[in-house]
CSV table of C-alpha atoms in Angstrom, one decimal:
chain,number,residue,atom,x,y,z
A,1,MET,CA,-25.5,71.5,6.6
A,2,SER,CA,-23.1,68.8,5.7
A,3,PRO,CA,-23.2,66.8,2.5
A,4,ALA,CA,-24.8,63.4,2.5
A,5,PRO,CA,-22.4,60.5,3.0
A,6,SER,CA,-21.5,58.8,-0.3
A,7,ALA,CA,-22.5,55.2,-0.9
A,8,ALA,CA,-20.0,52.5,0.0
A,9,PRO,CA,-18.2,51.0,-3.0
A,10,GLY,CA,-19.6,47.6,-2.3
A,11,PRO,CA,-20.9,45.3,0.4
A,12,VAL,CA,-18.5,44.7,3.2
A,13,THR,CA,-18.6,41.3,4.7
A,14,ALA,CA,-17.0,40.1,7.9
A,15,PHE,CA,-16.4,36.7,6.4
A,16,PRO,CA,-13.8,36.0,3.7
A,17,VAL,CA,-15.2,35.1,0.3
A,18,PRO,CA,-14.5,31.4,-0.4
A,19,VAL,CA,-12.2,30.8,-3.3
A,20,PRO,CA,-13.4,28.0,-5.5
A,21,VAL,CA,-11.1,24.9,-5.5
A,22,PRO,CA,-9.9,24.0,-9.0
A,23,PRO,CA,-11.4,20.7,-10.2
A,24,ALA,CA,-7.9,19.3,-10.7
A,25,ARG,CA,-7.0,19.8,-7.0
A,26,ARG,CA,-10.5,18.5,-6.0
A,27,THR,CA,-9.9,15.3,-8.0
A,28,ALA,CA,-6.4,15.0,-6.6
A,29,VAL,CA,-7.6,15.3,-3.0
A,30,LEU,CA,-10.3,12.6,-3.7
A,31,LEU,CA,-7.6,10.3,-5.1
A,32,ALA,CA,-5.2,10.9,-2.2
A,33,GLY,CA,-8.1,10.5,0.3
A,34,ALA,CA,-9.0,7.1,-1.4
A,35,ALA,CA,-5.3,6.1,-1.0
A,36,VAL,CA,-5.4,7.0,2.7
A,37,GLY,CA,-8.6,5.1,3.1
A,38,TRP,CA,-7.1,2.1,1.4
A,39,GLY,CA,-4.1,2.3,3.7
A,40,LEU,CA,-6.4,2.3,6.7
A,41,VAL,CA,-8.2,-0.8,5.4
A,42,LEU,CA,-4.9,-2.5,4.9
A,43,LEU,CA,-3.9,-1.7,8.4
A,44,ALA,CA,-7.1,-3.2,9.8
A,45,LEU,CA,-6.8,-6.3,7.5
A,46,ALA,CA,-3.2,-6.9,8.6
A,47,ARG,CA,-4.3,-6.8,12.2
A,48,TRP,CA,-7.5,-8.9,12.1
A,49,LEU,CA,-7.9,-10.8,8.8
A,50,PRO,CA,-6.7,-14.4,9.0
A,51,ILE,CA,-4.8,-14.9,5.7
A,52,VAL,CA,-1.6,-16.6,6.7
A,53,THR,CA,-1.5,-20.3,6.9
A,54,VAL,CA,0.9,-21.5,9.7
A,55,GLN,CA,3.9,-23.1,7.9
A,56,SER,CA,4.3,-26.6,9.2
A,57,PRO,CA,4.4,-30.0,7.5
A,58,PRO,CA,1.0,-31.3,6.4
A,59,VAL,CA,-0.7,-33.4,8.9
A,60,PHE,CA,-2.6,-36.6,8.0
A,61,ALA,CA,-5.0,-38.5,10.2
A,62,THR,CA,-6.5,-41.8,9.6
A,63,ALA,CA,-10.2,-41.8,8.8
A,64,ALA,CA,-12.7,-42.7,11.5
A,65,PRO,CA,-13.4,-46.5,11.7
A,66,THR,CA,-17.0,-46.0,10.7
A,67,ALA,CA,-16.0,-44.1,7.5
A,68,ALA,CA,-13.5,-46.6,6.3
A,69,PRO,CA,-14.6,-50.1,5.0
A,70,THR,CA,-13.5,-52.9,7.3
A,71,ALA,CA,-10.3,-54.7,6.6
A,72,ALA,CA,-12.1,-58.0,6.1
A,73,LEU,CA,-13.9,-56.7,3.0
A,74,THR,CA,-11.2,-54.7,1.2
A,75,GLY,CA,-7.9,-56.2,2.4
A,76,ALA,CA,-5.4,-54.3,4.4
A,77,VAL,CA,-6.5,-50.8,5.3
A,78,GLY,CA,-4.2,-48.9,7.4
A,79,PRO,CA,-2.2,-45.6,7.7
A,80,SER,CA,-0.1,-46.5,4.6
A,81,ASP,CA,-3.2,-46.7,2.4
A,82,PRO,CA,-4.0,-43.2,0.9
A,83,ALA,CA,-7.7,-44.0,0.8
A,84,SER,CA,-7.9,-44.1,4.6
A,85,GLN,CA,-6.1,-40.8,5.2
A,86,VAL,CA,-7.8,-37.4,5.6
A,87,PHE,CA,-5.9,-34.2,5.2
A,88,VAL,CA,-6.2,-32.0,8.3
A,89,THR,CA,-6.0,-28.3,7.5
A,90,GLU,CA,-4.0,-25.9,9.7
A,91,PRO,CA,-5.8,-22.8,11.0
A,92,ARG,CA,-5.1,-19.4,9.4
A,93,VAL,CA,-3.9,-16.4,11.4
A,94,SER,CA,-3.5,-12.7,10.8
A,95,LEU,CA,-0.2,-11.1,9.8
A,96,VAL,CA,0.1,-9.7,13.3
A,97,ALA,CA,-0.6,-13.0,15.0
A,98,GLN,CA,2.1,-14.7,12.9
A,99,SER,CA,4.8,-12.0,12.7
A,100,GLY,CA,4.0,-9.7,15.7
A,101,TYR,CA,3.1,-6.0,15.8
A,102,GLY,CA,6.3,-5.0,14.0
A,103,VAL,CA,4.6,-6.0,10.7
A,104,LEU,CA,2.2,-3.1,11.1
A,105,LEU,CA,5.2,-0.8,10.4
A,106,LEU,CA,5.4,-2.2,6.9
A,107,VAL,CA,1.7,-1.3,6.4
A,108,LEU,CA,2.1,2.1,8.1
A,109,LEU,CA,4.9,3.3,5.7
A,110,PRO,CA,2.7,3.5,2.6
A,111,LEU,CA,-0.1,5.0,4.7
A,112,LEU,CA,2.3,7.7,5.9
A,113,ALA,CA,3.4,8.4,2.3
A,114,ALA,CA,-0.2,8.7,1.3
A,115,LEU,CA,-0.8,11.2,4.1
A,116,VAL,CA,2.1,13.3,3.0
A,117,VAL,CA,1.1,13.3,-0.6
A,118,GLY,CA,-2.5,14.1,0.4
A,119,LEU,CA,-1.2,17.0,2.5
A,120,LEU,CA,0.9,18.4,-0.3
A,121,VAL,CA,-2.1,18.1,-2.7
A,122,ARG,CA,-4.7,19.5,-0.3
A,123,THR,CA,-2.7,22.5,0.7
A,124,GLY,CA,-1.8,23.2,-3.0
A,125,ALA,CA,1.9,23.0,-2.3
A,126,ALA,CA,2.4,20.6,-5.1
A,127,GLU,CA,0.9,23.2,-7.5
A,128,ARG,CA,3.0,26.1,-6.3
A,129,SER,CA,6.4,24.5,-5.5
A,130,ARG,CA,8.5,22.3,-7.7
A,131,ALA,CA,10.2,20.7,-4.6
A,132,ALA,CA,6.8,19.8,-3.2
A,133,ALA,CA,5.7,18.4,-6.5
A,134,ARG,CA,8.8,16.3,-6.8
A,135,THR,CA,8.4,15.1,-3.3
A,136,ALA,CA,4.8,14.0,-4.0
A,137,TRP,CA,5.9,12.3,-7.2
A,138,ALA,CA,8.8,10.6,-5.5
A,139,LEU,CA,6.6,9.3,-2.7
A,140,ALA,CA,3.9,8.1,-5.1
A,141,VAL,CA,6.4,6.2,-7.3
A,142,LEU,CA,8.1,4.8,-4.2
A,143,VAL,CA,4.9,3.4,-3.0
A,144,VAL,CA,4.2,1.7,-6.4
A,145,LEU,CA,7.7,0.3,-6.5
A,146,ALA,CA,7.6,-0.9,-2.9
A,147,GLY,CA,4.2,-2.6,-3.6
A,148,VAL,CA,5.7,-4.4,-6.7
A,149,ALA,CA,8.8,-5.5,-4.7
A,150,GLY,CA,6.6,-6.5,-1.8
A,151,PHE,CA,4.3,-8.5,-4.1
A,152,VAL,CA,7.3,-10.7,-4.8
A,153,THR,CA,8.7,-10.9,-1.3
A,154,PHE,CA,6.0,-10.1,1.2
A,155,LEU,CA,2.3,-11.1,1.4
A,156,ILE,CA,0.8,-7.6,1.6
A,157,GLY,CA,2.8,-6.0,-1.2
A,158,GLY,CA,0.3,-6.6,-3.9
A,159,ALA,CA,-2.4,-4.8,-1.9
A,160,VAL,CA,-0.1,-1.7,-1.7
A,161,VAL,CA,0.1,-1.3,-5.5
A,162,PRO,CA,-3.5,0.2,-5.8
A,163,MET,CA,-2.6,2.8,-3.2
A,164,GLY,CA,0.5,3.8,-5.2
A,165,VAL,CA,-1.6,4.0,-8.4
A,166,LEU,CA,-4.1,6.3,-6.6
A,167,LEU,CA,-1.2,8.5,-5.4
A,168,VAL,CA,0.3,8.7,-8.9
A,169,GLY,CA,-3.2,9.7,-10.2
A,170,ALA,CA,-3.3,12.5,-7.6
A,171,CYS,CA,0.1,13.7,-8.7
A,172,ILE,CA,-0.9,13.7,-12.3
A,173,CYS,CA,-3.9,15.9,-11.5
A,174,VAL,CA,-1.9,18.7,-9.8
A,175,ALA,CA,1.7,18.3,-11.0
A,176,PRO,CA,1.9,16.4,-14.3
A,177,PRO,CA,5.3,15.0,-15.2
A,178,SER,CA,5.4,17.3,-18.3
A,179,GLY,CA,5.6,20.4,-16.0
A,180,ARG,CA,2.2,21.8,-17.0
A,181,ARG,CA,-0.3,22.3,-14.2
A,182,GLY,CA,-3.7,20.7,-14.1
A,183,TYR,CA,-5.5,18.4,-16.5
A,184,GLY,CA,-7.9,18.9,-19.3
A,185,PRO,CA,-7.7,19.7,-23.0
A,186,GLY,CA,-4.1,20.6,-23.9
A,187,ALA,CA,-2.7,19.9,-20.4
A,188,PHE,CA,-0.3,17.3,-21.8
A,189,ALA,CA,0.0,18.7,-25.3
A,190,ALA,CA,3.4,19.9,-26.6
A,191,PRO,CA,3.8,23.6,-26.7
A,192,LEU,CA,3.6,25.2,-30.1
A,193,GLY,CA,6.7,26.6,-31.6
């Protein structure tokens, strides 16, 4: 008779055991995802939201004859009298309608930077590699600086700054500038000794 087979050391599963995602990376992924979402909203707004007033000299039209008092009662009422003039507003158009589809490239650049930072954060590359962390930081800071510069020179620049701030937040979670990994108590504290 042969001896009884020994018990297996533990349960064998056909599926890999999921590794829990660190909370710092989860927060960073959420922040980078919010930045990508904001970039998609900006892309849609640049295409369809009428925010640009067509630049032309203001147009004045004389008021309708029934709205203005008659000349016999008030004296001379004509186009030179400011009381008889009504300001006619120009219609607003979207950025694409005013500048063409090339303007979408300016909106796509921060969105692409957010996608790259999100990819670096999601895969954990920013935590494992200094080059990846520096790339993520450089892209995040570049988006903030481009947003600030665009705020002064281009209409949509101010709307890009929140995207850059979200990306900087994602970088802080996984690759703080101090070189320590993660956040929490003591993550930014100076080393002892």
